[in-house]
Amino acid sequence: MKSAVYKKAGQVGIEEVKRPSIQEADDVIIRVVRACVCGSDLWSYQNPDIKAGHKNSGHEAIGIVEETGEAITTVKPGDFVIVPFTHGCGECDACRAGFDGSCDNHIGNNLGGNFQAEYLRFHYANWALVKIPGQPSDYTEGMLKSLLTLADVMPTGYHAARVANVQKGDKVVVIGDGAVGQCAVIAAKMRGASQIILMSRHEDRQQMALESGATTVVAERGEEGIAKVREILGGGADAALECVGTEAAVEQALGVLYNGGRMGFVGVPHYKNRALGSTFMQNISVAGGAASATTYDKQFLLKDVLDGDINPGRVFTTSYKLEDIDQAYKAMDERKTIKSMIVMD
Ligand SMILES: [Zn+2]
Ligand SMILES: [Zn+2]
């Protein structure tokens, strides 16, 4: 089968590799229908130390169950499923508290293999996969895009809003205008925020967020951006949703909050020196981590998408064939597209 592989920094190619097979009793083999490139894949893509054959980090897909291990009771061959990046067991304390992205039993996500391929092996599959009614041919391309966001970016944007405890009437600031930031805007609106400010300098991304429920955009960054937000809100924000993963984004989030405010962070951290206690003087609540993709999808996100209440699929501004995977990465890396979708034959 064909699979995307990292070639070197800034280059992804396609190789013919062995089709994955069942290795453990709770494995499922999935034929990929749609996959995509994640903002977090770009960290690997740009890494100057990357060598040919480095494990590809693709981890979002929708597809058809092809084969199931003997312990699988929840899905059967032919089922159409969301394949999240997380691997919750559904039974441990973390999963039952709604934190299946950090399941106590299955430590680690992105297990089993690259999703930017014709087939993938999904380890710990029994509870984590989310069944979609019907078959792919029952849905429009727009709906398939929204279903694909349920593998990662929509639950991740929602997670930021949930851990920051966004509530009805809150003033919320979203840092990051990529796919996760766009989904965080949708989530803040779902939870009843009265004002939603997106920090963004790109006109197309500003426009998309305004259509999804953002009330204002602020293009300024740093101290200037913080001052602008405070001017608009007449003070600090109740919640800041950090959807980037850089220290500058964290500073921005902390800077727009009033003392006692809440920060939810879902950008994979690419900083090391932020110590517990650094927010002591501000009394800021800080929470974040991997999203609870399966929990949110099963509880409400899948229904919200199918009912047309939310349309997160708009973040896929371009589509590519698997053969053109390098273009899919490049377009995102150069910010020519918000998120690249991979359409399988
Ligand atoms: Zn991702
Ligand atoms: Zn668990």
Coordinates of C-alpha atoms and ligand atoms in Angstrom, one line a residue:
M1 CA 0.0 0.0 0.0
K2 CA 1.0 3.7 -0.3
S3 CA 2.0 5.6 2.8
A4 CA 3.4 9.1 3.4
V5 CA 7.0 9.1 4.8
Y6 CA 9.3 11.9 5.9
K7 CA 12.2 12.2 3.5
K8 CA 14.1 15.1 5.1
A9 CA 13.4 18.4 6.7
G10 CA 10.7 20.1 4.5
Q11 CA 10.0 17.0 2.3
V12 CA 7.4 14.3 2.6
G13 CA 7.1 11.5 -0.1
I14 CA 5.1 8.4 -0.8
E15 CA 6.5 4.9 -0.4
E16 CA 5.1 1.5 -1.1
V17 CA 5.0 -0.2 2.3
K18 CA 3.6 -3.4 3.8
R19 CA -0.1 -3.2 4.6
P20 CA -0.6 -3.2 8.4
S21 CA -2.1 -6.3 9.9
I22 CA -3.7 -7.2 13.3
Q23 CA -1.0 -7.6 15.9
E24 CA -2.9 -7.4 19.2
A25 CA -6.4 -8.6 20.1
D26 CA -7.7 -5.0 20.4
D27 CA -6.4 -3.8 17.1
V28 CA -8.5 -2.7 14.2
I29 CA -7.3 -2.2 10.6
I30 CA -9.0 0.7 8.8
R31 CA -9.2 1.6 5.2
V32 CA -8.7 5.4 5.1
V33 CA -11.3 7.4 3.3
R34 CA -10.1 10.9 4.2
A35 CA -7.0 11.9 6.2
C36 CA -5.3 15.3 6.7
V37 CA -2.2 17.2 7.8
C38 CA -2.1 18.5 11.4
G39 CA -0.5 21.7 12.5
S40 CA 1.5 19.5 14.9
D41 CA 2.8 17.4 11.9
L42 CA 4.6 20.6 10.7
W43 CA 6.8 20.5 13.8
S44 CA 8.3 17.2 12.5
Y45 CA 8.2 18.4 8.9
Q46 CA 10.4 21.4 9.7
N47 CA 12.7 19.6 12.1
P48 CA 16.2 19.9 10.7
D49 CA 17.3 16.6 12.4
I50 CA 14.7 14.6 10.5
K51 CA 16.1 11.6 8.6
A52 CA 14.5 9.6 5.8
G53 CA 12.1 7.0 7.2
H54 CA 11.4 9.0 10.4
K55 CA 8.0 8.0 11.8
N56 CA 5.3 10.0 10.1
S57 CA 3.1 11.8 12.7
G58 CA -0.2 11.8 10.7
H59 CA -3.0 11.0 13.2
E60 CA -6.4 12.1 11.9
A61 CA -8.7 10.1 9.6
I62 CA -12.2 8.8 8.9
G63 CA -12.4 5.4 7.3
I64 CA -14.0 1.9 6.9
V65 CA -13.3 -0.9 9.4
E66 CA -11.5 -3.6 7.3
E67 CA -10.5 -6.1 10.0
T68 CA -10.9 -6.5 13.8
G69 CA -8.9 -8.2 16.5
E70 CA -10.6 -10.9 18.6
A71 CA -11.2 -8.6 21.5
I72 CA -13.1 -6.0 19.5
T73 CA -16.8 -6.0 20.3
T74 CA -17.9 -2.4 19.3
V75 CA -17.3 -2.2 15.6
K76 CA -17.4 -4.7 12.7
P77 CA -15.9 -4.8 9.2
G78 CA -17.7 -2.4 6.9
D79 CA -18.5 0.2 9.7
F80 CA -17.7 3.9 8.9
V81 CA -15.8 5.4 11.8
I82 CA -14.0 8.5 13.1
V83 CA -10.4 7.5 13.9
P84 CA -9.3 9.9 16.6
F85 CA -5.7 10.6 17.6
T86 CA -6.5 9.5 21.1
H87 CA -6.9 6.0 22.6
G88 CA -9.2 6.0 25.5
C89 CA -10.3 2.8 27.2
G90 CA -13.6 4.3 28.4
E91 CA -13.3 2.6 31.8
C92 CA -10.5 4.1 33.8
D93 CA -10.8 7.1 36.1
A94 CA -9.4 9.5 33.5
C95 CA -11.8 8.3 30.8
R96 CA -14.8 8.3 33.1
A97 CA -13.9 11.9 34.1
G98 CA -14.0 12.8 30.4
F99 CA -10.2 12.9 29.9
D100 CA -9.8 10.0 27.5
G101 CA -7.0 11.9 25.7
S102 CA -4.9 11.1 28.8
C103 CA -6.3 7.6 29.5
D104 CA -4.8 6.0 32.6
N105 CA -4.5 2.7 30.8
H106 CA -3.3 3.6 27.4
I107 CA -0.5 6.1 27.9
G108 CA 0.4 7.9 24.7
N109 CA -1.5 8.8 21.6
N110 CA -0.8 8.4 17.9
L111 CA -0.3 4.7 18.5
G112 CA -0.2 2.1 15.8
G113 CA 1.0 4.0 12.8
N114 CA 0.7 6.8 10.2
F115 CA -2.8 7.8 9.2
Q116 CA -1.6 9.4 5.9
A117 CA -1.8 6.0 4.2
E118 CA -4.2 3.7 2.4
Y119 CA -4.6 1.6 5.5
L120 CA -3.8 2.1 9.2
R121 CA -3.6 0.0 12.3
F122 CA -5.4 1.5 15.2
H123 CA -4.3 0.1 18.6
Y124 CA -6.6 0.1 21.7
A125 CA -9.6 0.4 19.3
N126 CA -12.5 -1.0 21.3
W127 CA -13.8 2.1 22.9
A128 CA -11.9 4.9 21.1
L129 CA -13.3 4.6 17.6
V130 CA -16.6 6.5 16.9
K131 CA -19.1 5.0 14.6
I132 CA -20.7 7.3 12.0
P133 CA -24.1 6.3 10.7
G134 CA -24.2 4.9 7.1
Q135 CA -21.4 5.0 4.6
P136 CA -19.2 7.7 3.1
S137 CA -21.3 7.8 -0.1
D138 CA -24.3 9.0 2.0
Y139 CA -22.5 12.3 2.8
T140 CA -21.6 15.5 0.9
E141 CA -17.9 16.4 0.6
G142 CA -18.6 19.3 3.0
M143 CA -20.0 16.9 5.6
L144 CA -17.1 14.5 5.2
K145 CA -14.8 17.4 6.0
S146 CA -16.7 18.2 9.2
L147 CA -16.6 14.5 10.2
L148 CA -12.9 14.5 9.6
T149 CA -12.4 17.4 12.0
L150 CA -13.9 15.2 14.8
A151 CA -10.6 13.1 14.7
D152 CA -8.7 16.0 16.3
V153 CA -9.1 19.7 15.7
M154 CA -12.8 20.2 16.6
P155 CA -12.5 18.1 19.9
T156 CA -9.1 19.9 20.6
G157 CA -10.7 23.4 20.1
Y158 CA -13.6 22.2 22.3
H159 CA -11.1 20.9 25.0
A160 CA -9.5 24.4 25.3
A161 CA -12.9 25.9 26.1
R162 CA -13.9 23.1 28.4
V163 CA -10.8 23.1 30.6
A164 CA -10.9 26.9 30.7
N165 CA -14.5 26.4 32.0
V166 CA -16.0 28.8 29.4
Q167 CA -19.5 29.6 30.5
K168 CA -22.6 31.5 29.3
G169 CA -21.8 35.2 29.1
D170 CA -18.0 34.8 29.3
K171 CA -15.5 37.1 27.5
V172 CA -13.2 34.7 25.7
V173 CA -9.9 35.4 23.8
V174 CA -8.6 32.7 21.3
I175 CA -4.9 32.7 20.5
G176 CA -4.1 31.0 17.2
D177 CA -6.0 31.3 14.0
G178 CA -5.2 27.9 12.5
A179 CA -7.7 25.0 12.4
V180 CA -7.7 24.5 16.2
G181 CA -8.1 28.2 16.9
Q182 CA -11.0 28.3 14.5
C183 CA -12.6 25.3 16.3
A184 CA -12.0 27.0 19.6
V185 CA -14.1 29.9 18.4
I186 CA -16.9 27.5 17.5
A187 CA -16.6 25.8 20.9
A188 CA -16.6 29.1 22.8
K189 CA -19.9 30.0 21.0
M190 CA -21.3 26.6 21.7
R191 CA -20.7 27.2 25.4
G192 CA -22.4 30.6 25.3
A193 CA -19.6 33.1 25.4
S194 CA -20.9 36.6 24.9
Q195 CA -17.7 38.0 23.4
I196 CA -15.1 36.1 21.5
I197 CA -11.9 37.8 20.3
L198 CA -9.6 36.0 17.9
M199 CA -6.0 37.1 17.7
S200 CA -5.2 36.9 13.9
R201 CA -3.3 38.8 11.3
H202 CA -4.7 36.9 8.2
E203 CA -7.8 38.3 6.6
D204 CA -9.2 35.0 5.4
R205 CA -8.8 33.5 8.8
Q206 CA -10.3 36.5 10.5
Q207 CA -13.3 36.2 8.1
M208 CA -13.8 32.5 8.8
A209 CA -13.8 33.1 12.6
L210 CA -16.2 36.0 12.3
E211 CA -18.6 33.7 10.4
S212 CA -18.2 31.1 13.2
G213 CA -19.1 33.4 16.1
A214 CA -16.1 35.5 16.8
T215 CA -17.3 39.1 17.7
T216 CA -14.0 40.9 17.0
V217 CA -10.5 40.2 15.7
V218 CA -7.3 41.8 16.9
A219 CA -4.3 41.8 14.6
E220 CA -1.8 43.3 17.0
R221 CA 0.5 41.0 19.0
G222 CA 2.5 41.2 22.2
E223 CA 1.9 44.1 24.6
E224 CA 0.1 46.0 21.8
G225 CA -2.3 43.1 21.3
I226 CA -2.9 42.7 25.0
A227 CA -3.7 46.5 25.3
K228 CA -6.1 46.3 22.4
V229 CA -8.0 43.3 23.9
R230 CA -8.3 45.1 27.2
E231 CA -9.5 48.2 25.5
I232 CA -12.2 46.3 23.6
L233 CA -13.3 44.3 26.7
G234 CA -13.1 47.2 29.1
G235 CA -10.8 45.0 31.2
G236 CA -9.4 41.5 31.1
A237 CA -11.0 38.3 29.7
D238 CA -12.7 35.5 31.7
A239 CA -10.9 32.8 29.6
A240 CA -8.0 32.6 27.2
L241 CA -7.7 29.6 24.8
E242 CA -4.1 29.0 23.8
C243 CA -4.1 27.0 20.5
V244 CA -0.5 27.5 19.3
G245 CA 2.1 25.9 21.7
T246 CA 4.7 28.7 21.8
E247 CA 5.8 30.7 24.8
A248 CA 4.7 33.9 23.0
A249 CA 1.2 32.5 22.7
V250 CA 1.2 31.5 26.4
E251 CA 2.3 35.1 27.3
Q252 CA -0.4 36.5 25.2
A253 CA -3.0 34.3 26.8
L254 CA -1.9 35.2 30.3
G255 CA -1.7 38.8 29.4
V256 CA -5.3 39.2 28.3
L257 CA -6.8 37.7 31.5
Y258 CA -7.9 39.6 34.6
N259 CA -6.4 38.3 37.8
G260 CA -8.3 35.1 38.6
G261 CA -9.1 34.3 35.0
R262 CA -8.7 30.9 33.3
M263 CA -6.4 29.7 30.6
G264 CA -7.0 26.5 28.6
F265 CA -4.1 25.4 26.5
V266 CA -4.1 22.8 23.7
G267 CA -1.2 23.8 21.5
V268 CA 1.4 21.1 21.9
P269 CA 4.1 22.9 24.0
H270 CA 7.3 23.8 22.3
Y271 CA 8.7 25.6 25.3
K272 CA 10.3 24.2 28.5
N273 CA 11.0 26.9 31.0
R274 CA 7.5 27.8 32.3
A275 CA 7.5 26.7 36.0
L276 CA 4.5 25.8 38.1
G277 CA 3.9 28.9 40.2
S278 CA 4.7 31.5 37.5
T279 CA 1.0 32.5 37.5
F280 CA 0.8 32.7 41.3
M281 CA 0.6 36.5 41.6
Q282 CA -2.3 36.5 39.0
N283 CA -4.3 33.7 40.5
I284 CA -4.7 32.2 37.0
S285 CA -6.2 28.7 36.6
V286 CA -4.2 26.8 34.0
A287 CA -5.4 23.6 32.5
G288 CA -4.7 21.8 29.2
G289 CA -3.6 18.7 27.4
A290 CA -4.7 16.2 24.8
A291 CA -8.4 16.5 23.9
S292 CA -11.1 14.0 24.9
A293 CA -11.9 13.3 21.2
T294 CA -14.0 10.2 21.7
T295 CA -16.0 11.6 24.7
Y296 CA -16.9 14.8 23.0
D297 CA -17.7 13.1 19.7
K298 CA -19.9 10.5 21.3
Q299 CA -21.6 12.9 23.7
F300 CA -22.4 15.8 21.3
L301 CA -20.0 16.8 18.6
L302 CA -21.0 14.1 16.1
K303 CA -24.7 14.9 16.5
D304 CA -24.0 18.7 16.3
V305 CA -22.1 18.1 12.9
L306 CA -24.8 15.7 11.5
D307 CA -27.6 18.2 12.6
G308 CA -25.7 21.0 10.8
D309 CA -25.4 23.0 14.1
I310 CA -21.7 23.5 13.5
N311 CA -19.6 23.4 10.4
P312 CA -16.0 22.9 11.4
G313 CA -15.1 21.3 8.0
R314 CA -14.6 24.8 6.6
V315 CA -11.0 24.7 8.0
F316 CA -10.1 22.3 5.1
T317 CA -9.4 25.0 2.6
T318 CA -7.6 22.7 0.1
S319 CA -7.7 19.0 -0.8
Y320 CA -5.0 16.8 -2.2
K321 CA -4.5 13.3 -3.4
L322 CA -2.2 11.1 -1.3
E323 CA 0.4 11.3 -4.1
D324 CA 0.6 15.1 -3.6
I325 CA 1.2 14.8 0.1
D326 CA 4.3 17.1 -0.1
Q327 CA 2.2 19.9 -1.6
A328 CA -0.3 19.3 1.2
Y329 CA 2.4 19.9 3.8
K330 CA 4.0 22.8 1.9
A331 CA 0.7 24.7 1.5
M332 CA 0.1 24.6 5.2
D333 CA 3.7 25.3 6.1
E334 CA 3.6 28.4 3.9
R335 CA 0.2 29.4 5.3
K336 CA -1.5 29.2 1.9
T337 CA -4.1 26.9 3.4
I338 CA -5.5 26.6 6.9
K339 CA -5.7 22.8 6.8
S340 CA -5.0 20.3 4.0
M341 CA -7.2 17.3 3.5
I342 CA -6.1 14.1 1.8
V343 CA -8.7 12.4 -0.4
M344 CA -8.1 8.7 -0.9
D345 CA -9.2 6.9 -4.1
Ligands
ZN1 ZN -3.5 16.7 15.1
ZN2 ZN -9.0 5.0 30.0

